[in-house]
Structure formats: structure tokens, C-alpha cells
Short mmCIF file of C-alpha atoms and ligand atoms in Angstrom, two decimals:
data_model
loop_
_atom_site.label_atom_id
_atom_site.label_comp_id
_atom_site.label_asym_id
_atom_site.label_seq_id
_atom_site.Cartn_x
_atom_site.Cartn_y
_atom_site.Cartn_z
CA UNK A 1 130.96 88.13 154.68
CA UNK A 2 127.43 89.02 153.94
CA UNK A 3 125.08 87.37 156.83
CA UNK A 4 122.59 84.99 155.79
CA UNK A 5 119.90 87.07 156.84
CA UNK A 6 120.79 89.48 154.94
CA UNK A 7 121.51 87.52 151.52
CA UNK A 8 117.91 85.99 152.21
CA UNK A 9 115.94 89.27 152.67
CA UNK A 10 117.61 90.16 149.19
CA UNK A 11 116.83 87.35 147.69
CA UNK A 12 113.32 87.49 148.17
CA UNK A 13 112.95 91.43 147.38
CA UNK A 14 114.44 90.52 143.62
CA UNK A 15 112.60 87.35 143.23
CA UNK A 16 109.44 89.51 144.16
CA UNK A 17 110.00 91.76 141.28
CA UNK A 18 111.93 88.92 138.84
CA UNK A 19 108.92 89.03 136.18
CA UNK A 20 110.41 87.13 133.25
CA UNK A 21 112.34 83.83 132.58
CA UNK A 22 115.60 85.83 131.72
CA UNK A 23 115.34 87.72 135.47
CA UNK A 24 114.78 84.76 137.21
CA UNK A 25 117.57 83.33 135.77
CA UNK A 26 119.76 86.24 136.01
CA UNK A 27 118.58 85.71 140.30
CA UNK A 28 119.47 81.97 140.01
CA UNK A 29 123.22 82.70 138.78
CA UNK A 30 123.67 85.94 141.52
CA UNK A 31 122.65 83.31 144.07
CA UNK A 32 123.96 80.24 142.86
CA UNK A 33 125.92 80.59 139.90
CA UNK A 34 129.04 78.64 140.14
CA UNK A 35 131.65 81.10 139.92
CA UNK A 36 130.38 84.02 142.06
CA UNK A 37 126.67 83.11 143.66
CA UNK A 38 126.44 85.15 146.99
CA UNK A 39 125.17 81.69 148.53
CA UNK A 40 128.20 79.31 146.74
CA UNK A 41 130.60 82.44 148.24
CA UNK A 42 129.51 80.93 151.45
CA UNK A 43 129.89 77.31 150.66
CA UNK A 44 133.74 78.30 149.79
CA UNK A 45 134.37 79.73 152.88
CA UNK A 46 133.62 76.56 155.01
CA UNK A 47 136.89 74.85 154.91
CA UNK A 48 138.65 77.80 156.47
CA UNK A 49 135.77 77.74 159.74
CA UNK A 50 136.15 75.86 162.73
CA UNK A 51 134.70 73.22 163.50
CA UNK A 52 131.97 75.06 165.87
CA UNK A 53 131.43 77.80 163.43
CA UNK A 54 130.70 75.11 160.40
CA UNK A 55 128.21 73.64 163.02
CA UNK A 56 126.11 77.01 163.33
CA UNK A 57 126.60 77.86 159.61
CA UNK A 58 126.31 74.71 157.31
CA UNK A 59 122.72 73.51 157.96
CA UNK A 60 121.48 76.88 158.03
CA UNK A 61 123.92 77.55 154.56
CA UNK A 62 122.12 74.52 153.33
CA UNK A 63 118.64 75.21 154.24
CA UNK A 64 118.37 78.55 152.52
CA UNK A 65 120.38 77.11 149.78
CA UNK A 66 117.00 74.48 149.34
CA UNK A 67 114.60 77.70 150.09
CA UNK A 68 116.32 79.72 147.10
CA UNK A 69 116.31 76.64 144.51
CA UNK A 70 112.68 76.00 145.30
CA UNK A 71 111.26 79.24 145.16
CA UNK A 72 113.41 80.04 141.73
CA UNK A 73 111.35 76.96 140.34
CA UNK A 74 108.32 77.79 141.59
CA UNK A 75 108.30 81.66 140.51
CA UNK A 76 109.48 79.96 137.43
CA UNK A 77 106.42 78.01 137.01
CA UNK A 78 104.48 81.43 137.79
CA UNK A 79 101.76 82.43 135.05
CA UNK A 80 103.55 85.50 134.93
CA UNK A 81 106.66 84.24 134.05
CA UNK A 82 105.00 81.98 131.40
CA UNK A 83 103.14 84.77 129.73
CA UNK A 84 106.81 86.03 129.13
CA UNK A 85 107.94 83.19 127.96
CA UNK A 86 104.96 82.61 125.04
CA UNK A 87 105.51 86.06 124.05
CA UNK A 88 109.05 85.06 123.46
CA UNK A 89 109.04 81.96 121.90
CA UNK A 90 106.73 82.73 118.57
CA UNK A 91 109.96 84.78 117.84
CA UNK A 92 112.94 82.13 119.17
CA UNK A 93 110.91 79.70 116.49
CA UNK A 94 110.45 81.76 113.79
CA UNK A 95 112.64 80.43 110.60
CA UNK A 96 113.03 82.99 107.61
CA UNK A 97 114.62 80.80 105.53
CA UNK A 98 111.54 78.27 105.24
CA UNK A 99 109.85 78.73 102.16
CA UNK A 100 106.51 81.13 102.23
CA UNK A 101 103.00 79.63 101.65
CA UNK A 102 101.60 80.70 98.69
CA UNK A 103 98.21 82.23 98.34
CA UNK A 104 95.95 81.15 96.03
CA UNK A 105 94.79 83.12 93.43
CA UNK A 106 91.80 82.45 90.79
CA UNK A 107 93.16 83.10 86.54
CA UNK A 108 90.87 84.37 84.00
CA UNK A 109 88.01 82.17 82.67
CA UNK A 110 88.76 79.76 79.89
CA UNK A 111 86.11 81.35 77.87
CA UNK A 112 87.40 85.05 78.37
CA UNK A 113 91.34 83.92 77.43
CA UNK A 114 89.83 83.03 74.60
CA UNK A 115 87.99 86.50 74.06
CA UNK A 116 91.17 88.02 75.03
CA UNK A 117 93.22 85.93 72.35
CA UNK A 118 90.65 87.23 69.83
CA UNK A 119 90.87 90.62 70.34
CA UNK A 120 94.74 90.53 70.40
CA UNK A 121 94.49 89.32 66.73
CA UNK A 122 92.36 91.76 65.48
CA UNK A 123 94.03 94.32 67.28
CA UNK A 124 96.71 93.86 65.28
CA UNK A 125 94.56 94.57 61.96
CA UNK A 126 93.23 98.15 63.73
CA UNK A 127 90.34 97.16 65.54
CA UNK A 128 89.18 98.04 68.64
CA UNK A 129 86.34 96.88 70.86
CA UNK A 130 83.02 97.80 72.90
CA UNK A 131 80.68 96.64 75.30
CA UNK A 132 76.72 96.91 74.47
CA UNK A 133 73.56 96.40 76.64
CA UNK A 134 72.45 93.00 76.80
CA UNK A 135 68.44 94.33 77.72
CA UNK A 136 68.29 95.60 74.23
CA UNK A 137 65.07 96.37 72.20
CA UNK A 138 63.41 94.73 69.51
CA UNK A 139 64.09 97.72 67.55
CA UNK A 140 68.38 97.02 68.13
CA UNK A 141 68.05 93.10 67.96
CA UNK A 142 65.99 92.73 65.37
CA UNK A 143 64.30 95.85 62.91
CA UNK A 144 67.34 97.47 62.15
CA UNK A 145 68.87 94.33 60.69
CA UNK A 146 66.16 93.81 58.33
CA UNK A 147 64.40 91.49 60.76
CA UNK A 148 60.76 92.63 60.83
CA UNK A 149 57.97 91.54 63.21
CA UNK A 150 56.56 88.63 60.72
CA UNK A 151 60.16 87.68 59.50
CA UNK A 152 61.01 83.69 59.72
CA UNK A 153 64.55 84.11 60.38
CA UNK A 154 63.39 85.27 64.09
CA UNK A 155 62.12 81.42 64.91
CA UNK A 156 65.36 80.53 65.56
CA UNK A 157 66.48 83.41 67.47
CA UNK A 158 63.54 83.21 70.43
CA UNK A 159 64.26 85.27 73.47
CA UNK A 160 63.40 86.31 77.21
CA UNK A 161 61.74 89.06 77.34
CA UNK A 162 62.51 91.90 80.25
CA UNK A 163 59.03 94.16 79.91
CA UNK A 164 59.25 95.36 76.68
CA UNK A 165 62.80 94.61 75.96
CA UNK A 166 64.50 91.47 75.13
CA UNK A 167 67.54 89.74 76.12
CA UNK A 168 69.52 90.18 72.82
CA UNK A 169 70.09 87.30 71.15
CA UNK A 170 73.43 88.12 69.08
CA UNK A 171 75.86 90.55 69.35
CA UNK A 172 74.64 92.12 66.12
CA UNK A 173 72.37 94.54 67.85
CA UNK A 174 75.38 96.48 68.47
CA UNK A 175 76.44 96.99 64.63
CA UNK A 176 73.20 99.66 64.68
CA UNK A 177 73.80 101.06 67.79
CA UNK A 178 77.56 101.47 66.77
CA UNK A 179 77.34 102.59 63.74
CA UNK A 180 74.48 105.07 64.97
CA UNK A 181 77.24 107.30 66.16
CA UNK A 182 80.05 106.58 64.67
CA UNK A 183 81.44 107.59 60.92
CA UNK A 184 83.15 105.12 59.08
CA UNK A 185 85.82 104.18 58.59
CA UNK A 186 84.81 101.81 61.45
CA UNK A 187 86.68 98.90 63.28
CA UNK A 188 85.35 96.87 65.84
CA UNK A 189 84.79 93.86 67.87
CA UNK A 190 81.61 93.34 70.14
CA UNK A 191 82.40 91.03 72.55
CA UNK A 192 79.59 89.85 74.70
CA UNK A 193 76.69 87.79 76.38
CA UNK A 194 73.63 86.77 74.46
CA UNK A 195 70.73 84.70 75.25
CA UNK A 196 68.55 82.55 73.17
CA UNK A 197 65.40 79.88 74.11
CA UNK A 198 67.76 76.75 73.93
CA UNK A 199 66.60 73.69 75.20
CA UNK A 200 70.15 72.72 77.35
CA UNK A 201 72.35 69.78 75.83
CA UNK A 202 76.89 69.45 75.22
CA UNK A 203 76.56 71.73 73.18
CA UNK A 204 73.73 74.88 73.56
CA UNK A 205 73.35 76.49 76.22
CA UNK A 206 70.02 79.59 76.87
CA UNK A 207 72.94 82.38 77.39
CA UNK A 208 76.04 82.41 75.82
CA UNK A 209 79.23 84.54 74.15
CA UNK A 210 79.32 86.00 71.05
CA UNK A 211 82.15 87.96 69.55
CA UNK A 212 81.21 90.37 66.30
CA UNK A 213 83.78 92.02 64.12
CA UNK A 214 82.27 95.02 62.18
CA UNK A 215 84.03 96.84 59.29
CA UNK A 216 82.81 99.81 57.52
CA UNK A 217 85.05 101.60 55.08
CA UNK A 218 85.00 103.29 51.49
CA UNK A 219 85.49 99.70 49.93
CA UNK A 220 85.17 96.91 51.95
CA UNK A 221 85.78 93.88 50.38
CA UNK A 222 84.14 90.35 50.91
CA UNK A 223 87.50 89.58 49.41
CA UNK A 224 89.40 91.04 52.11
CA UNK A 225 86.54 89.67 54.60
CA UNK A 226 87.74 86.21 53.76
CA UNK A 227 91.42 86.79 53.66
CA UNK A 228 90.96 88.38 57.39
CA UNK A 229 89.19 85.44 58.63
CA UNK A 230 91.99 83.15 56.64
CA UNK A 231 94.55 85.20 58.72
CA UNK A 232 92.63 84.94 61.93
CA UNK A 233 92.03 81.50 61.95
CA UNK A 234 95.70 80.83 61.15
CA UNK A 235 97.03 83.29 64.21
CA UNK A 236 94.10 81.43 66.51
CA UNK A 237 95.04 77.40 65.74
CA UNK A 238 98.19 77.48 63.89
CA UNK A 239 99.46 78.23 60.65
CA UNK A 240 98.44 74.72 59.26
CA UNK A 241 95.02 75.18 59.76
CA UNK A 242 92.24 75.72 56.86
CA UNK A 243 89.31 77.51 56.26
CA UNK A 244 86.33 76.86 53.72
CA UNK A 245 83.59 79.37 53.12
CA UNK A 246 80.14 78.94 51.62
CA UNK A 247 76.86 80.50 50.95
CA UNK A 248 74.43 80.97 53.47
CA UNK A 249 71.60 83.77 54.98
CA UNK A 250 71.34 86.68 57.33
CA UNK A 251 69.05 89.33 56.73
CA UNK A 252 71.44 91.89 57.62
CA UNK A 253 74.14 90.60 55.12
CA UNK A 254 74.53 90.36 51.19
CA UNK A 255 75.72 87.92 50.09
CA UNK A 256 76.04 85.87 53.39
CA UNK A 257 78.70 83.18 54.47
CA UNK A 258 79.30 80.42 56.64
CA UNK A 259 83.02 79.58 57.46
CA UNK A 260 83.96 76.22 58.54
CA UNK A 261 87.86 75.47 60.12
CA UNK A 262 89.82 72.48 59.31
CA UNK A 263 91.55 72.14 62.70
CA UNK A 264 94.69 69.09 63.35
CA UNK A 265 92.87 68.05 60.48
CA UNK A 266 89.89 66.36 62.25
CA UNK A 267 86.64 67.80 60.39
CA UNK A 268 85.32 70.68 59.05
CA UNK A 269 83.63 72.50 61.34
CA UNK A 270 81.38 76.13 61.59
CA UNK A 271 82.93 78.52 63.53
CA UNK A 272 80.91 81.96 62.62
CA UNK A 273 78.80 83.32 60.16
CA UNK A 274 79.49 86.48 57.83
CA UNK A 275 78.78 88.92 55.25
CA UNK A 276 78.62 91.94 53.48
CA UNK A 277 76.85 94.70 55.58
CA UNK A 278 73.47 94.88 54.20
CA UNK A 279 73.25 98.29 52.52
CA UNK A 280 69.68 98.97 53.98
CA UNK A 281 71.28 98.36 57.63
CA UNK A 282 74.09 101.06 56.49
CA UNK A 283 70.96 103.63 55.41
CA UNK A 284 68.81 102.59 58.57
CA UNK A 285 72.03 104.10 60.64
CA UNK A 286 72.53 107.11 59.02
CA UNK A 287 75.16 106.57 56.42
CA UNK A 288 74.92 106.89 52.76
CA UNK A 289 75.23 103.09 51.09
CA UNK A 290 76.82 104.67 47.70
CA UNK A 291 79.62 105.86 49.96
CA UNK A 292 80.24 102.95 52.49
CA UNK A 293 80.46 99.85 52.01
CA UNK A 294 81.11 97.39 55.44
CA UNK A 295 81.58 93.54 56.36
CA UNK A 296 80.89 91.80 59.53
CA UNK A 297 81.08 88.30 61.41
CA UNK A 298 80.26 86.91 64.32
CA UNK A 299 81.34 84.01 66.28
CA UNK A 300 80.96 82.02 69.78
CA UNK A 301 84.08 82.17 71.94
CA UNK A 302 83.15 79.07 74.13
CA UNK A 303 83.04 77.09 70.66
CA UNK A 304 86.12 78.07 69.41
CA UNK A 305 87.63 77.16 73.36
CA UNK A 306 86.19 73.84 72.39
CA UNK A 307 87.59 73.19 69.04
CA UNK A 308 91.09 74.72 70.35
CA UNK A 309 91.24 72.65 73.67
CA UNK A 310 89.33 69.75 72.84
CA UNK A 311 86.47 70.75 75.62
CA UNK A 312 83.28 67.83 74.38
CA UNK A 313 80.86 69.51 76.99
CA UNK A 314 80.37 73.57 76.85
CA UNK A 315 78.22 72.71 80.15
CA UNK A 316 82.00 72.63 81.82
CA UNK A 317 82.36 76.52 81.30
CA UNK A 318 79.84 77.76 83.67
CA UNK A 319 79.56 74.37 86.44
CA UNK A 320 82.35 75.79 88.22
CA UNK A 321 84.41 72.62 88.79
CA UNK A 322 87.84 73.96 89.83
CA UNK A 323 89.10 70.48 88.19
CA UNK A 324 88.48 71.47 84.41
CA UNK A 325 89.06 75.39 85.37
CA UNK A 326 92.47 75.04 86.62
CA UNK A 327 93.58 73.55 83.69
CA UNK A 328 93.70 77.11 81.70
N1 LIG B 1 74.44 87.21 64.21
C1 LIG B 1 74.77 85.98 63.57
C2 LIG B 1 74.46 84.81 64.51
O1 LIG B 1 74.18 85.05 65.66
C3 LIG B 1 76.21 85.93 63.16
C4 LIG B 1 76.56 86.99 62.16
C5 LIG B 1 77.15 88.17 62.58
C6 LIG B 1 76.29 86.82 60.81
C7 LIG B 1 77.49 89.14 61.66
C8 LIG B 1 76.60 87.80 59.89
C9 LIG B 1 77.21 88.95 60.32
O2 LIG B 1 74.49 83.66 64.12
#
């Protein structure tokens, strides 16, 4: 039988260098565990002592018994011990069958889905697409499309002006600087922002998108020009919906259109203007006007949002209010 002395000394070496939860409690049942705790050993053996022996050894048996318990809970209670057991218990807690939280992510603008809806149509009919400068010169903007210093037409197309440059006010600068280096046959959408001197109100805003389609080709139609815009306003708001064309005037265009959409059948309303490439434009660029022969249109891709989802305010696109974003 091991002497209490003894079972003490070793007690207190292991508790000394017990430094988690699971050691101490590994101490607790070598000590005191039911079956085969050194100190419970002892307890065992009383019946079989006399009587004079169970005087010397019980209180002493019971003493050390108290000293072990209270020192297990107190190294227990030990900062190091409880260090242990945080670094534990993130993983005893941890449940991978609980659903994940989901980040949140941001969608494409309203205003660009539509853009992107757009050029999927046209796409499909061979066209492809380019960005331009929106600093662009007068010369770009304006002189190339038959719009001369003194001409009316550019009342309603006032600008800012960067130095000498302007901030382009429609998308048409780029049909020059396209067709500047390109050779027809040509197919292509300009999709872009443009800026005009707008007082702000529902529905104008002083910068703005624009999307221009530009054909050039041995013999462009404004036949065909029509029967495209026919097809893309059918693929854009359904196959019910109408369009009605009349005349109208662009100095970079003749003849010139207008095309207004019957949409749900609600009203007619404009949704671009469109012509026949004016053949001075097609000379100012480098191309011979006998040979080619070109159409082009140009619309506003916030408009067309609002016609196709109802939007009364185009100030919604650009206040940022995640309420009328998320719903795209
Ligand atoms: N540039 C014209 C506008 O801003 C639209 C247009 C484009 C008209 C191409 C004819 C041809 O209103």
C-alpha cells in the first residue's frame, strides 16, 4: 500500500504540470476515480484495519482526500487552464450543418442591363460595339456631322466645355471617328455617356446614356433601317408591341426619322431618332458616297428602362437608393 506521503508528493508534482482541463481531469480520476483512484484504493482498505490502525489512517485518509478535491478545483479555475479551455470550445460549438451566411453582393445597374439587353439584340444582326471619348472636340461632336459653328440645330445640344473640348453631347461623335478608320461594311453600336445643359426635372437629366447603331454597307436601306428597328423593338418589349415612324431632322441624316413605340398599348411614345447617313458625313470620313451608302440611330437606355419597367422618375437611376436598385 502506497503511503500517504507518498501519494501526496505525487499528487502535487502532476497537478503542478496538469496545464489543461482534460489533464486535470485525467489527475482527478487517478486520484479519485471510483474504480481505481490511488486515494479511494485507500478508502477500500479500511474495513480490513484494526481498529487502532483506522484511528491513525482515516482522518489523515480524509484530510488529503479534502486537500486533493480542493486544489483540483482551484487549478481548475487557473487562467491557464481556462485559456485551454476557450481555445477548445470555438471548436466543441462549431455546427457544420447550420446554414452559411450569405455575402452580399451588388448586380449590374438597371440602366446598364438595359445596355446589355440592347447589344444582345443587335448582336444577333452582326453588330458589334465600341467605347469613344466623352472629352471630344467640336470638330467630332459637331463639324463632321454637318453641324457648323452658326448652325441652329446646336441650341439644343449646349455643352460643358473642358478647355477647348466639349463634353459630347450624343453618341454620334463616334460615327466620324469610327468610320475614320474603318471600311465599310460597318456594324456597330456606341454605347455611352453624354452630357447636355439640362435644367434637372423626372425626366432630363445634364449627363446621360446614349446608345447609337451605325450601318454602312454597299446598299443600306432606310427600308431595312425600319424593319431592324421593327425587329428590335419587338425582341426588347414583346412581340405585341408597335412601332410608328415619321419625318423629322438631323443634320447628319437624309431623310431623318423619329420612331415612336406602342408599348402594353399605353401611348405612343419616342424612343430614338434615325436616318440615312448623310452622304457629306460619309465623304468628310474618307469614303466615297457613290459606293456606300449607311443608316444610323440613336437612343437613351435609361428611357427605354423607363418605358420597359414603368420607372416615372429617371432621377432614381443615379440617387443610389438600394430600395429601387435592388429591384433589377
Ligand atoms: N444624335 C441624335 C440625338 O442625340 C440621335 C440620332 C442618332 C439621330 C443617329 C440620327 C442618327 O438625338
Amino acid at each position: 500500500m502506497m503511503s500517504l506521503d507518498k501519494i501526496k508528493k505525487e499528487f502535487f508534482a502532476e497537478l503542478e504540470l496538469a496545464n489543461s482541463v482534460e489533464e486535470i481531469e485525467k489527475l482527478r480520476v487517478k486520484f479519485l476515480g471510483r474504480k481505481q483512484g490511488l486515494l479511494t484504493d485507500l478508502f477500500k482498505e479500511i474495513p480490513k484495519l484494526s481498529l487502532a490502525e483506522k484511528r491513525k489512517l482515516v482522518p489523515d485518509l480524509n484530510k488529503l482526500k479534502k486537500e486533493v478535491e480542493e486544489a483540483l478545483l482551484q487549478k481548475e479555475s487557473s487562467p491557464a487552464a481556462k485559456v485551454q479551455k476557450n481555445k477548445t470550445s470555438p471548436i466543441s460549438t462549431f455546427d457544420p450543418s447550420l446554414p452559411g451566411e450569405k455575402p452580399k453582393t451588388g448586380h449590374s445597374h438597371p440602366a446598364l442591363l438595359v445596355i446589355e439587353e440592347i447589344k444582345e439584340i443587335f448582336k444577333y444582326l452582326g453588330f458589334s460595339w465600341v467605347d469613344g471619348p466623352e472629352v471630344e472636340t467640336d470638330e467630332y461632336n459637331f463639324q463632321k456631322l454637318r453641324l457648323h459653328p452658326d448652325h441652329p440645330a446646336r441650341d439644343t445640344q449646349q455643352t460643358y466645355y473642358v478647355g477647348k473640348n466639349l463634353l459630347r453631347t450624343h453618341t454620334s461623335s463616334m460615327q466620324a471617328r469610327y468610320l475614320e478608320r474603318h471600311k465599310p461594311p460597318v456594324r456597330v453600336l456606341f454605347p455611352g455617356r453624354v452630357y447636355r445643359r439640362e435644367a434637372i426635372d423626372a425626366t432630363h437629366l445634364p449627363g446621360f446614356l446614349q446608345l447609337e447603331g451605325l450601318l454602312v454597307d454597299q446598299n443600306a436601306k432606310m427600308t431595312d433601317l425600319i424593319g431592324v428597328l421593327d425587329f428590335f423593338a419587338r425582341r426588347l418589349f414583346g412581340e405585341e408591341t408597335k412601332i410608328r415612324v415619321y419625318g423629322h431632322h438631323f443634320p447628319y441624316t437624309e431623310p431623318s426619322i423619329e420612331v415612336e413605340v406602342l408599348y402594353k398599348g399605353n401611348k405612343w411614345l419616342e424612343i430614338l431618332g434615325a436616318g440615312m447617313v448623310h452622304p457629306e458625313v460619309i465623304k468628310n470620313t474618307g469614303h466615297d458616297p457613290k459606293k456606300y451608302r449607311g443608316w444610323a440611330f440613336g437612343m437613351g437606355p435609361e428611357r427605354i428602362a423607363m418605358l420597359k419597367y414603368g420607372i416615372e422618375d429617371i432621377r432614381l437611376f443615379y440617387s443610389s437608393d438600394l430600395r429601387f436598385l435592388k429591384q433589377f
